[in-house]
């Protein structure tokens, strides 16, 4: 009963906030939902602080029961990644493959290391204790981008297809890369493993290549079953079963589940769905679009509510330092990657303009918060939670609200040479 009540409350809040946002705020949905959830919790915290409410502990217990780390990392993430990738044109991704792979792997790795070392040094100067290994753990979990809100906002001003492919492709793949790097650094920080550089490379390749291989195998199973049946309900059940079982198998095999689901979605969306009749394909796409929209809406409400369990002591200084470091590291990592591509002849365009767009449009989301919450209890966890929540909130609210004002349609069209 408690699980059902928790789900009902979250869905009720999400529906209410969505209604208020559409009727009165007129913000992009994910931003509006997070702002309203964050505002609700801040009001409750203020009332509790002035003695006008004594039930805030109940709200904290409720948010804790949501278990964002377990729910997202071990649950709904697989459905969100599959739903987000089935509508991505693999041909367009192929045309931008070197840019996407360089950003998803190279820029993510560079940013993770830069963030880790910079924060270790700067926080030390500020008298805030955070070991280098845990600083690198934070760098790994905060480096992947989540452009859901950015794409929705930029789409209103006319995002060119090539730019959309780059932003979408990078985020689809760097989620998986970020989780892999996070897993390696966390093993070192927790002392469970002390891998050499060669060991770390083997772990990385196993996670990435294993995830891609599992994704292709899962897509093959789904393709075989879906193209031999014609009932919409059967198609939905097959997809739900393959996605959930495939993700669970990835965890058992210790390969990247996020990458596996992205690959499954890309293959199914580009090779399986076109084989279905329109009367079968349309409702299937509508179902997964609804799943994607509902889960994303709920996720951003839950992110806003999680301010209730983020320790308040020391929040502002650590969060402020982390925001500045993450923006700087993102800019440097993207600029270095794009310059490398330009020197290799794989990219022609305004490198500085692209770097600025990908930096300010590189929003962070629920995956970063979930990974921070999944950390084992330690003195470093509170510091990492401060920084993670500060960066995520700043990127979604401040960067998300200003993207369309900074980057206009005609400017976006000039960023990539035709």
JSON list of C-alpha atoms in Angstrom, two decimals, residues 81-169:
[
{"chain": "A", "resi": 81, "resn": "UNK", "atom": "CA", "xyz": [16.98, 5.46, -22.90]},
{"chain": "A", "resi": 82, "resn": "UNK", "atom": "CA", "xyz": [15.13, 3.06, -25.18]},
{"chain": "A", "resi": 83, "resn": "UNK", "atom": "CA", "xyz": [12.26, 5.51, -25.65]},
{"chain": "A", "resi": 84, "resn": "UNK", "atom": "CA", "xyz": [14.67, 8.36, -26.34]},
{"chain": "A", "resi": 85, "resn": "UNK", "atom": "CA", "xyz": [16.63, 6.47, -28.97]},
{"chain": "A", "resi": 86, "resn": "UNK", "atom": "CA", "xyz": [13.95, 4.75, -31.09]},
{"chain": "A", "resi": 87, "resn": "UNK", "atom": "CA", "xyz": [13.11, 8.00, -32.87]},
{"chain": "A", "resi": 88, "resn": "UNK", "atom": "CA", "xyz": [16.72, 8.97, -33.60]},
{"chain": "A", "resi": 89, "resn": "UNK", "atom": "CA", "xyz": [17.70, 8.66, -37.25]},
{"chain": "A", "resi": 90, "resn": "UNK", "atom": "CA", "xyz": [20.74, 6.40, -37.35]},
{"chain": "A", "resi": 91, "resn": "UNK", "atom": "CA", "xyz": [21.72, 7.72, -40.79]},
{"chain": "A", "resi": 92, "resn": "UNK", "atom": "CA", "xyz": [22.00, 11.27, -39.44]},
{"chain": "A", "resi": 93, "resn": "UNK", "atom": "CA", "xyz": [24.01, 9.97, -36.49]},
{"chain": "A", "resi": 94, "resn": "UNK", "atom": "CA", "xyz": [26.26, 8.14, -38.94]},
{"chain": "A", "resi": 95, "resn": "UNK", "atom": "CA", "xyz": [26.97, 11.37, -40.81]},
{"chain": "A", "resi": 96, "resn": "UNK", "atom": "CA", "xyz": [28.13, 12.98, -37.56]},
{"chain": "A", "resi": 97, "resn": "UNK", "atom": "CA", "xyz": [29.66, 9.82, -36.05]},
{"chain": "A", "resi": 98, "resn": "UNK", "atom": "CA", "xyz": [33.16, 11.21, -35.49]},
{"chain": "A", "resi": 99, "resn": "UNK", "atom": "CA", "xyz": [31.86, 14.35, -33.81]},
{"chain": "A", "resi": 100, "resn": "UNK", "atom": "CA", "xyz": [29.46, 12.38, -31.62]},
{"chain": "A", "resi": 101, "resn": "UNK", "atom": "CA", "xyz": [31.98, 9.72, -30.59]},
{"chain": "A", "resi": 102, "resn": "UNK", "atom": "CA", "xyz": [34.70, 12.27, -29.92]},
{"chain": "A", "resi": 103, "resn": "UNK", "atom": "CA", "xyz": [32.38, 14.33, -27.72]},
{"chain": "A", "resi": 104, "resn": "UNK", "atom": "CA", "xyz": [30.76, 11.34, -26.01]},
{"chain": "A", "resi": 105, "resn": "UNK", "atom": "CA", "xyz": [34.04, 9.63, -25.17]},
{"chain": "A", "resi": 106, "resn": "UNK", "atom": "CA", "xyz": [36.87, 12.15, -25.48]},
{"chain": "A", "resi": 107, "resn": "UNK", "atom": "CA", "xyz": [35.13, 15.23, -24.10]},
{"chain": "A", "resi": 108, "resn": "UNK", "atom": "CA", "xyz": [33.51, 13.25, -21.28]},
{"chain": "A", "resi": 109, "resn": "UNK", "atom": "CA", "xyz": [36.84, 11.74, -20.20]},
{"chain": "A", "resi": 110, "resn": "UNK", "atom": "CA", "xyz": [38.67, 15.08, -20.42]},
{"chain": "A", "resi": 111, "resn": "UNK", "atom": "CA", "xyz": [35.93, 16.88, -18.48]},
{"chain": "A", "resi": 112, "resn": "UNK", "atom": "CA", "xyz": [35.82, 14.21, -15.76]},
{"chain": "A", "resi": 113, "resn": "UNK", "atom": "CA", "xyz": [39.57, 14.43, -15.15]},
{"chain": "A", "resi": 114, "resn": "UNK", "atom": "CA", "xyz": [39.68, 18.24, -15.33]},
{"chain": "A", "resi": 115, "resn": "UNK", "atom": "CA", "xyz": [36.76, 18.59, -12.90]},
{"chain": "A", "resi": 116, "resn": "UNK", "atom": "CA", "xyz": [38.30, 16.09, -10.50]},
{"chain": "A", "resi": 117, "resn": "UNK", "atom": "CA", "xyz": [41.73, 17.70, -10.30]},
{"chain": "A", "resi": 118, "resn": "UNK", "atom": "CA", "xyz": [40.42, 21.29, -10.33]},
{"chain": "A", "resi": 119, "resn": "UNK", "atom": "CA", "xyz": [37.93, 20.68, -7.52]},
{"chain": "A", "resi": 120, "resn": "UNK", "atom": "CA", "xyz": [40.46, 18.74, -5.44]},
{"chain": "A", "resi": 121, "resn": "UNK", "atom": "CA", "xyz": [42.79, 21.74, -5.61]},
{"chain": "A", "resi": 122, "resn": "UNK", "atom": "CA", "xyz": [40.20, 24.54, -5.25]},
{"chain": "A", "resi": 123, "resn": "UNK", "atom": "CA", "xyz": [38.22, 22.91, -2.44]},
{"chain": "A", "resi": 124, "resn": "UNK", "atom": "CA", "xyz": [41.49, 22.27, -0.64]},
{"chain": "A", "resi": 125, "resn": "UNK", "atom": "CA", "xyz": [42.30, 25.99, -0.86]},
{"chain": "A", "resi": 126, "resn": "UNK", "atom": "CA", "xyz": [38.84, 26.75, 0.54]},
{"chain": "A", "resi": 127, "resn": "UNK", "atom": "CA", "xyz": [39.40, 24.39, 3.45]},
{"chain": "A", "resi": 128, "resn": "UNK", "atom": "CA", "xyz": [36.83, 21.83, 2.26]},
{"chain": "A", "resi": 129, "resn": "UNK", "atom": "CA", "xyz": [38.10, 18.25, 2.51]},
{"chain": "A", "resi": 130, "resn": "UNK", "atom": "CA", "xyz": [37.60, 16.09, -0.58]},
{"chain": "A", "resi": 131, "resn": "UNK", "atom": "CA", "xyz": [40.13, 13.46, -1.61]},
{"chain": "A", "resi": 132, "resn": "UNK", "atom": "CA", "xyz": [41.35, 13.29, -5.20]},
{"chain": "A", "resi": 133, "resn": "UNK", "atom": "CA", "xyz": [39.69, 9.93, -5.90]},
{"chain": "A", "resi": 134, "resn": "UNK", "atom": "CA", "xyz": [36.28, 11.20, -4.71]},
{"chain": "A", "resi": 135, "resn": "UNK", "atom": "CA", "xyz": [36.79, 14.42, -6.68]},
{"chain": "A", "resi": 136, "resn": "UNK", "atom": "CA", "xyz": [37.31, 12.24, -9.77]},
{"chain": "A", "resi": 137, "resn": "UNK", "atom": "CA", "xyz": [34.16, 10.28, -8.87]},
{"chain": "A", "resi": 138, "resn": "UNK", "atom": "CA", "xyz": [32.25, 13.57, -8.91]},
{"chain": "A", "resi": 139, "resn": "UNK", "atom": "CA", "xyz": [33.87, 14.51, -12.21]},
{"chain": "A", "resi": 140, "resn": "UNK", "atom": "CA", "xyz": [32.69, 11.22, -13.72]},
{"chain": "A", "resi": 141, "resn": "UNK", "atom": "CA", "xyz": [29.08, 11.50, -12.54]},
{"chain": "A", "resi": 142, "resn": "UNK", "atom": "CA", "xyz": [28.65, 15.17, -13.51]},
{"chain": "A", "resi": 143, "resn": "UNK", "atom": "CA", "xyz": [30.32, 15.05, -16.97]},
{"chain": "A", "resi": 144, "resn": "UNK", "atom": "CA", "xyz": [27.49, 13.35, -18.97]},
{"chain": "A", "resi": 145, "resn": "UNK", "atom": "CA", "xyz": [24.98, 15.82, -20.40]},
{"chain": "A", "resi": 146, "resn": "UNK", "atom": "CA", "xyz": [21.19, 15.62, -20.44]},
{"chain": "A", "resi": 147, "resn": "UNK", "atom": "CA", "xyz": [19.87, 17.81, -23.26]},
{"chain": "A", "resi": 148, "resn": "UNK", "atom": "CA", "xyz": [16.15, 16.95, -22.95]},
{"chain": "A", "resi": 149, "resn": "UNK", "atom": "CA", "xyz": [15.19, 20.45, -21.86]},
{"chain": "A", "resi": 150, "resn": "UNK", "atom": "CA", "xyz": [17.79, 22.09, -24.11]},
{"chain": "A", "resi": 151, "resn": "UNK", "atom": "CA", "xyz": [16.53, 20.30, -27.23]},
{"chain": "A", "resi": 152, "resn": "UNK", "atom": "CA", "xyz": [12.93, 21.25, -26.43]},
{"chain": "A", "resi": 153, "resn": "UNK", "atom": "CA", "xyz": [13.86, 24.92, -26.00]},
{"chain": "A", "resi": 154, "resn": "UNK", "atom": "CA", "xyz": [16.24, 25.14, -28.96]},
{"chain": "A", "resi": 155, "resn": "UNK", "atom": "CA", "xyz": [13.67, 23.35, -31.11]},
{"chain": "A", "resi": 156, "resn": "UNK", "atom": "CA", "xyz": [11.40, 26.40, -30.75]},
{"chain": "A", "resi": 157, "resn": "UNK", "atom": "CA", "xyz": [14.00, 28.62, -32.42]},
{"chain": "A", "resi": 158, "resn": "UNK", "atom": "CA", "xyz": [14.78, 26.17, -35.22]},
{"chain": "A", "resi": 159, "resn": "UNK", "atom": "CA", "xyz": [17.56, 23.76, -34.28]},
{"chain": "A", "resi": 160, "resn": "UNK", "atom": "CA", "xyz": [19.22, 22.51, -37.52]},
{"chain": "A", "resi": 161, "resn": "UNK", "atom": "CA", "xyz": [19.05, 18.71, -38.00]},
{"chain": "A", "resi": 162, "resn": "UNK", "atom": "CA", "xyz": [22.85, 18.26, -37.87]},
{"chain": "A", "resi": 163, "resn": "UNK", "atom": "CA", "xyz": [23.12, 20.14, -34.58]},
{"chain": "A", "resi": 164, "resn": "UNK", "atom": "CA", "xyz": [20.19, 18.20, -33.14]},
{"chain": "A", "resi": 165, "resn": "UNK", "atom": "CA", "xyz": [21.89, 14.94, -34.16]},
{"chain": "A", "resi": 166, "resn": "UNK", "atom": "CA", "xyz": [25.15, 15.97, -32.47]},
{"chain": "A", "resi": 167, "resn": "UNK", "atom": "CA", "xyz": [23.49, 17.07, -29.21]},
{"chain": "A", "resi": 168, "resn": "UNK", "atom": "CA", "xyz": [21.16, 14.07, -29.12]},
{"chain": "A", "resi": 169, "resn": "UNK", "atom": "CA", "xyz": [23.84, 11.57, -30.13]}
]
